[in-house]
XYZ file of N, CA, C and O in Angstrom:
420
model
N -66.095 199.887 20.263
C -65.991 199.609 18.848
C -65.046 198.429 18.644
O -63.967 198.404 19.236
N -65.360 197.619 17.962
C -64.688 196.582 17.426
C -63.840 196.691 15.546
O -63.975 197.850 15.154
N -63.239 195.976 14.679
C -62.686 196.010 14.061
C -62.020 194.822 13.690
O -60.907 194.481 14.092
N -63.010 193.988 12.625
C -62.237 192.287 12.850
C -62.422 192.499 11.005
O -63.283 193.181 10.448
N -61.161 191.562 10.251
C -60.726 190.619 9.630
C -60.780 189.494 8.867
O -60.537 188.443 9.461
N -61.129 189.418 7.281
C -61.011 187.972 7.104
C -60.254 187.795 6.081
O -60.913 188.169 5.111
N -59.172 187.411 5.723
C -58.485 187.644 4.118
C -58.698 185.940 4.082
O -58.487 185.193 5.037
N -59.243 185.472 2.521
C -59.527 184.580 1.757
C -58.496 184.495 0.550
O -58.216 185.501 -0.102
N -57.980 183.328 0.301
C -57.004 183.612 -0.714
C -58.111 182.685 -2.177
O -58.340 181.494 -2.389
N -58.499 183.853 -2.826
C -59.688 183.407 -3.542
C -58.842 182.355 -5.046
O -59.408 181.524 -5.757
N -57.260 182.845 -5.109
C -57.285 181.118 -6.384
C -57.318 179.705 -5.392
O -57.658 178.679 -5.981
N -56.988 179.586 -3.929
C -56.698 178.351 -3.644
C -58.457 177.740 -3.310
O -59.051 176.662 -3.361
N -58.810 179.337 -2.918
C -60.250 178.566 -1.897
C -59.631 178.448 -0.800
O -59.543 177.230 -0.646
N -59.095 179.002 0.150
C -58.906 178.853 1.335
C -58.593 180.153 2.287
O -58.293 181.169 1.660
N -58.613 180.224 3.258
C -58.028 181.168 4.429
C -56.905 181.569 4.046
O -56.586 180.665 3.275
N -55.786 182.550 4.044
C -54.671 183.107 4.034
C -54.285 183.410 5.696
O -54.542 184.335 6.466
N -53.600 182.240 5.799
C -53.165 182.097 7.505
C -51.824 182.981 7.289
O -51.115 182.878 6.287
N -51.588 183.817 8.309
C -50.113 184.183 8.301
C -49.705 185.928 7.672
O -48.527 186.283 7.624
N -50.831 186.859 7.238
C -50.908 188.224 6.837
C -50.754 188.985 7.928
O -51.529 189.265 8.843
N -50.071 189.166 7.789
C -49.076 190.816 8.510
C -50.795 191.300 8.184
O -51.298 191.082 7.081
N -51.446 191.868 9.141
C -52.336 193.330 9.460
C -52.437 194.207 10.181
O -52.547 194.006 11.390
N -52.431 195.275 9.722
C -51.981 196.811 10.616
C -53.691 197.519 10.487
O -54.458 197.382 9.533
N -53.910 198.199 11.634
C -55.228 199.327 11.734
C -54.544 200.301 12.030
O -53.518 200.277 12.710
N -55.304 201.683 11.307
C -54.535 203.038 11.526
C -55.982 203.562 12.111
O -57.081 203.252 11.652
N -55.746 204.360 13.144
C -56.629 205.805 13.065
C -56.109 206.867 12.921
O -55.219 207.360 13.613
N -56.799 207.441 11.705
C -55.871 208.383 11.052
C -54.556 208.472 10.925
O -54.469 207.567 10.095
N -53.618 208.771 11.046
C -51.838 208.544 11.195
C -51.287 207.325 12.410
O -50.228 206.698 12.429
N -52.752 207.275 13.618
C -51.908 206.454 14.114
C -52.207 205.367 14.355
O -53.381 205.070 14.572
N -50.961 204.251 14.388
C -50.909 202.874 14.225
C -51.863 202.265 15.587
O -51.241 202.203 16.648
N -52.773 201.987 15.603
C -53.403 201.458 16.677
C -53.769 200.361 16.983
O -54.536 200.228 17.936
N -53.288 199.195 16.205
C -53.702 197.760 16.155
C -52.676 196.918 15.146
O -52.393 197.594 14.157
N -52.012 195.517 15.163
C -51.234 195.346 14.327
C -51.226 193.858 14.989
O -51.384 193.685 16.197
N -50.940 192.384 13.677
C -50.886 191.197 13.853
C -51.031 190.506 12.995
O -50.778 191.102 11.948
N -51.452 189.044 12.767
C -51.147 188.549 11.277
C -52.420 187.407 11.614
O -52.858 187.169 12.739
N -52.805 186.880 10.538
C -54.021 186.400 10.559
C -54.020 184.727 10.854
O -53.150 183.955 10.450
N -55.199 184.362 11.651
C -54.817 182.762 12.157
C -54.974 181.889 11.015
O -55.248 182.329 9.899
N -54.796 180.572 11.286
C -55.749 179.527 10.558
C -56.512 179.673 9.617
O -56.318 179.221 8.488
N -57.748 180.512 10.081
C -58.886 180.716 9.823
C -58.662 181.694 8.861
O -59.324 181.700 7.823
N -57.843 182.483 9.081
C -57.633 184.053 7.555
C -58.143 185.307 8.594
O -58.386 186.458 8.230
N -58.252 184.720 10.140
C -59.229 185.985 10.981
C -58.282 186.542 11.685
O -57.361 185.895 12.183
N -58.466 188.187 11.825
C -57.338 188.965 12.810
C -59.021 189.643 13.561
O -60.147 189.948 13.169
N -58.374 189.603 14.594
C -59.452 191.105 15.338
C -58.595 191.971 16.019
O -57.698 191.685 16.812
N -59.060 193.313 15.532
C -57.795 194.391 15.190
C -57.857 195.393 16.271
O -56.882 196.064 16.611
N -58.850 195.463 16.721
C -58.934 196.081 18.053
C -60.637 195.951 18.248
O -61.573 195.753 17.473
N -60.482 196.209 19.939
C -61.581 196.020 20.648
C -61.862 196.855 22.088
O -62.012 196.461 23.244
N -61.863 198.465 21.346
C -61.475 199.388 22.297
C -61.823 200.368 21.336
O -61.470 200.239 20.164
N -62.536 201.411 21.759
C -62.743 203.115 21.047
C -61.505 203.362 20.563
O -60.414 203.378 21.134
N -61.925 203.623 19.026
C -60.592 204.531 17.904
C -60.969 205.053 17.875
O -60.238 205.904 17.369
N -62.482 205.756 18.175
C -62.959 207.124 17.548
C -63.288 207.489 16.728
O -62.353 207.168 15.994
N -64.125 208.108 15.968
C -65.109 208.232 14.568
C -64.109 208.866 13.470
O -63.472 209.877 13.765
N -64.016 208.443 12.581
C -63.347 209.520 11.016
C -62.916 208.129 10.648
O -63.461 207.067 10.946
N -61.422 208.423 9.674
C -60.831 207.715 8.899
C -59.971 206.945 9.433
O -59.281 207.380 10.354
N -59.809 205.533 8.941
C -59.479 204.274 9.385
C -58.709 203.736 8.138
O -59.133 203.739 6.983
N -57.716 203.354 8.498
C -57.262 201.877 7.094
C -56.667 201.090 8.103
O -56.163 201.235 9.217
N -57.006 199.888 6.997
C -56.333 198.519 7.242
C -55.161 198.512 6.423
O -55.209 199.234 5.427
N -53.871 197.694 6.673
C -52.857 197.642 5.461
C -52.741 195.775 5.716
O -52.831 195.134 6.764
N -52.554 195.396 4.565
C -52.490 194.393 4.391
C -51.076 193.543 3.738
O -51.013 193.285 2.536
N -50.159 193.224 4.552
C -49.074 192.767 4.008
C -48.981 191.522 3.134
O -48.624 190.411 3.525
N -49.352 191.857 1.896
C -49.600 190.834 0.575
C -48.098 190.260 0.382
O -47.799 189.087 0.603
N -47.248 191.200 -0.038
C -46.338 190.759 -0.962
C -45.549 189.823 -0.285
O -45.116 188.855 -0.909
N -45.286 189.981 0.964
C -44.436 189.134 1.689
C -45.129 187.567 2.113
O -44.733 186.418 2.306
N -46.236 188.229 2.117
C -47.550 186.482 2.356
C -47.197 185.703 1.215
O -46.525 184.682 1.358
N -47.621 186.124 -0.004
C -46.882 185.481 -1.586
C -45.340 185.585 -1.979
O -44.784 185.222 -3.015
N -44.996 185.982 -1.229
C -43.191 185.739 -1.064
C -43.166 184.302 -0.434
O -42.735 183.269 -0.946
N -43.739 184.488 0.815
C -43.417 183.090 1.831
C -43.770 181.997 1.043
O -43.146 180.952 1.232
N -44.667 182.030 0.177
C -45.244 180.333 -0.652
C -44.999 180.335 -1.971
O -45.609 179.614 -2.761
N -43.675 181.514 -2.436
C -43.126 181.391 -3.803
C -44.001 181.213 -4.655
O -44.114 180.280 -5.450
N -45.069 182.705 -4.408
C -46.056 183.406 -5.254
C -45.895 184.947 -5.574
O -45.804 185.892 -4.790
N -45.882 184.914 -7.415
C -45.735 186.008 -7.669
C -47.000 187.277 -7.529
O -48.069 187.076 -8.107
N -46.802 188.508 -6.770
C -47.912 189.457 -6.987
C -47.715 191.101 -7.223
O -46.739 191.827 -7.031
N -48.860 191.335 -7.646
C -48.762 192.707 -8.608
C -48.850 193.548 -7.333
O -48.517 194.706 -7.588
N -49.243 193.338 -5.810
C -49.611 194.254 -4.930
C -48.367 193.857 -4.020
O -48.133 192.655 -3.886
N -47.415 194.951 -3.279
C -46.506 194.147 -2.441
C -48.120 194.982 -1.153
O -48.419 194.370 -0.128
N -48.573 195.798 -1.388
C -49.373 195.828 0.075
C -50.703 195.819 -0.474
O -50.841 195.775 -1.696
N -52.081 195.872 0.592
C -53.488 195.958 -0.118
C -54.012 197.100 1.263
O -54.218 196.697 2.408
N -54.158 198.628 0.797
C -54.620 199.107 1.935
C -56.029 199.553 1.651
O -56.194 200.243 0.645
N -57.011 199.267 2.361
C -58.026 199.425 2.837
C -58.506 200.962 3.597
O -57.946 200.971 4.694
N -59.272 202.161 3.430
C -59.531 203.038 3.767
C -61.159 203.000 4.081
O -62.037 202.696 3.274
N -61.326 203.376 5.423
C -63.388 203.193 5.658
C -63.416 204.097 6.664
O -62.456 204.373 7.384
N -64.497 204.559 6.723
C -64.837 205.834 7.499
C -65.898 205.217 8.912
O -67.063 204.855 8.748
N -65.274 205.214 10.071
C -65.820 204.953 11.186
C -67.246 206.531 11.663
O -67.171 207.692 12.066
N -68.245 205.648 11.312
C -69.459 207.364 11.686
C -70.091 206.777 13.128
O -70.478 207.618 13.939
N -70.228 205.068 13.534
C -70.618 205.186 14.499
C -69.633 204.612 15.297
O -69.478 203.423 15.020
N -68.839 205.061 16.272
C -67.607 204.509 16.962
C -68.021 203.060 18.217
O -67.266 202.384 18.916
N -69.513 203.039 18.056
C -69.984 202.043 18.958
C -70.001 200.316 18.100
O -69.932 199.167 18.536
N -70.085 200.713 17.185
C -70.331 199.586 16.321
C -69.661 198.837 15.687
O -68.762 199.490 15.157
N -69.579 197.523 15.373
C -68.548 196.747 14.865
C -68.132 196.641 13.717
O -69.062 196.594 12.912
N -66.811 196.561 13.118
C -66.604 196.761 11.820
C -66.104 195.649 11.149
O -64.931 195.580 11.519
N -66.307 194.819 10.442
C -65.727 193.800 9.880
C -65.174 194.282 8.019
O -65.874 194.465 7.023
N -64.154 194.329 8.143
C -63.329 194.740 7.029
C -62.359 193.248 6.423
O -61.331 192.802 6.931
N -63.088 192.732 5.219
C -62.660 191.441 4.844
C -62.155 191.498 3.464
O -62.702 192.032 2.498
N -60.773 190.727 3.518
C -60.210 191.248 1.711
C -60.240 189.576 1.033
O -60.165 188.626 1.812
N -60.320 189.421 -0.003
C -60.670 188.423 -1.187
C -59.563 188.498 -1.915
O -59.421 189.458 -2.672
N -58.681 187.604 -1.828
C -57.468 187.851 -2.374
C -56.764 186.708 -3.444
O -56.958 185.493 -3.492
N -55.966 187.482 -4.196
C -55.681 186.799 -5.199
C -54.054 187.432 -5.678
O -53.523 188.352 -5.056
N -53.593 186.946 -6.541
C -51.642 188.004 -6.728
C -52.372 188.710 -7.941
O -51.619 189.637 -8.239
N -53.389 188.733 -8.732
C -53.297 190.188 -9.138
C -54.581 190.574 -9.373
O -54.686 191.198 -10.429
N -55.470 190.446 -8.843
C -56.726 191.220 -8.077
C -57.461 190.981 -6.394
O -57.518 189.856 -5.897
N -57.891 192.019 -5.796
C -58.561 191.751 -4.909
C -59.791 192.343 -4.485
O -60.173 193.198 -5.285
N -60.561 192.174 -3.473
C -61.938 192.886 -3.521
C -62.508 192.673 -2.250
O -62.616 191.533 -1.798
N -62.980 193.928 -1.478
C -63.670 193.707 -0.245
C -64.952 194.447 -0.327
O -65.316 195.061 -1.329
N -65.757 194.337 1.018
C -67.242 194.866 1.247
C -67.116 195.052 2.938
O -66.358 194.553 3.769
N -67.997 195.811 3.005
C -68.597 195.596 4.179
C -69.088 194.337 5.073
O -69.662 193.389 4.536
N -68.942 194.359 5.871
C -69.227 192.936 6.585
C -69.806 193.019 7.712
O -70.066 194.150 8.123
N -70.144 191.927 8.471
C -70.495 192.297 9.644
C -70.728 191.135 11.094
O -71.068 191.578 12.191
C-alpha cells in the first residue's frame, strides 16, 4: 500500500513547499515529513493495514513562516483504508480560511 500527498496553496496558485505531514494508523504515528517543491510528500510505502487512517496537516505554522494569517492552526484528514493493496493519494487545496480535498489517485 502506498499513501502520497499534494497540498496546493489555492490563493497563490501554487504548490505549498515546506508542510509538516504526519500519517496515523489508527493511534499510531506511522509516517511523518514536510512537502517538496512540488507541494508532494509520499507518506509511506509499506502495509498500514485496512481501517482508519488520517493525515494531519501542519497549516498554521506553514502560514506563520510567510506572515499569513489562518483560521486552521492544523487540517486533519480522516479515510478509511478497505483495500490495503492499493494506492492512496490524499490531496488538500488550501487556503487560510477554507480548504478542500477528494480522492485521488
Amino acid at each position: 500500500m502506498s499513501v502520497s500527498t499534494h497540498v496546493l496553496d489555492a490563493v497563490l496558485g501554487r504548490p505549498a513547499a515546506g508542510v509538516v505531514v504526519q500519517l496515523f494508523a489508527g493511534d499510531a504515528l506511522i509516517g511523518e515529513g514536510v512537502t517538496d517543491a512540488d507541494g508532494r510528500f509520499r507518506l509511506a510505502d509499506r502495509d498500514t493495514g485496512t481501517g482508519p487512517h488520517r493525515v494531519v496537516f501542519g497549516t498554521g505554522a506553514w502560514f506563520a513562516e510567510q506572515g499569513r494569517e489562518t483560521f486552521y492552526p492544523s487540517v486533519t484528514l480522516d479515510f478509511t483504508v478497505v483495500d490495503g493493496s492499493a494506492h492512496h493519494h490524499v490531496p488538500l487545496l488550501l487556503s487560510p480560511f477554507a480548504f478542500s480535498t477528494y480522492r485521488g489517485s
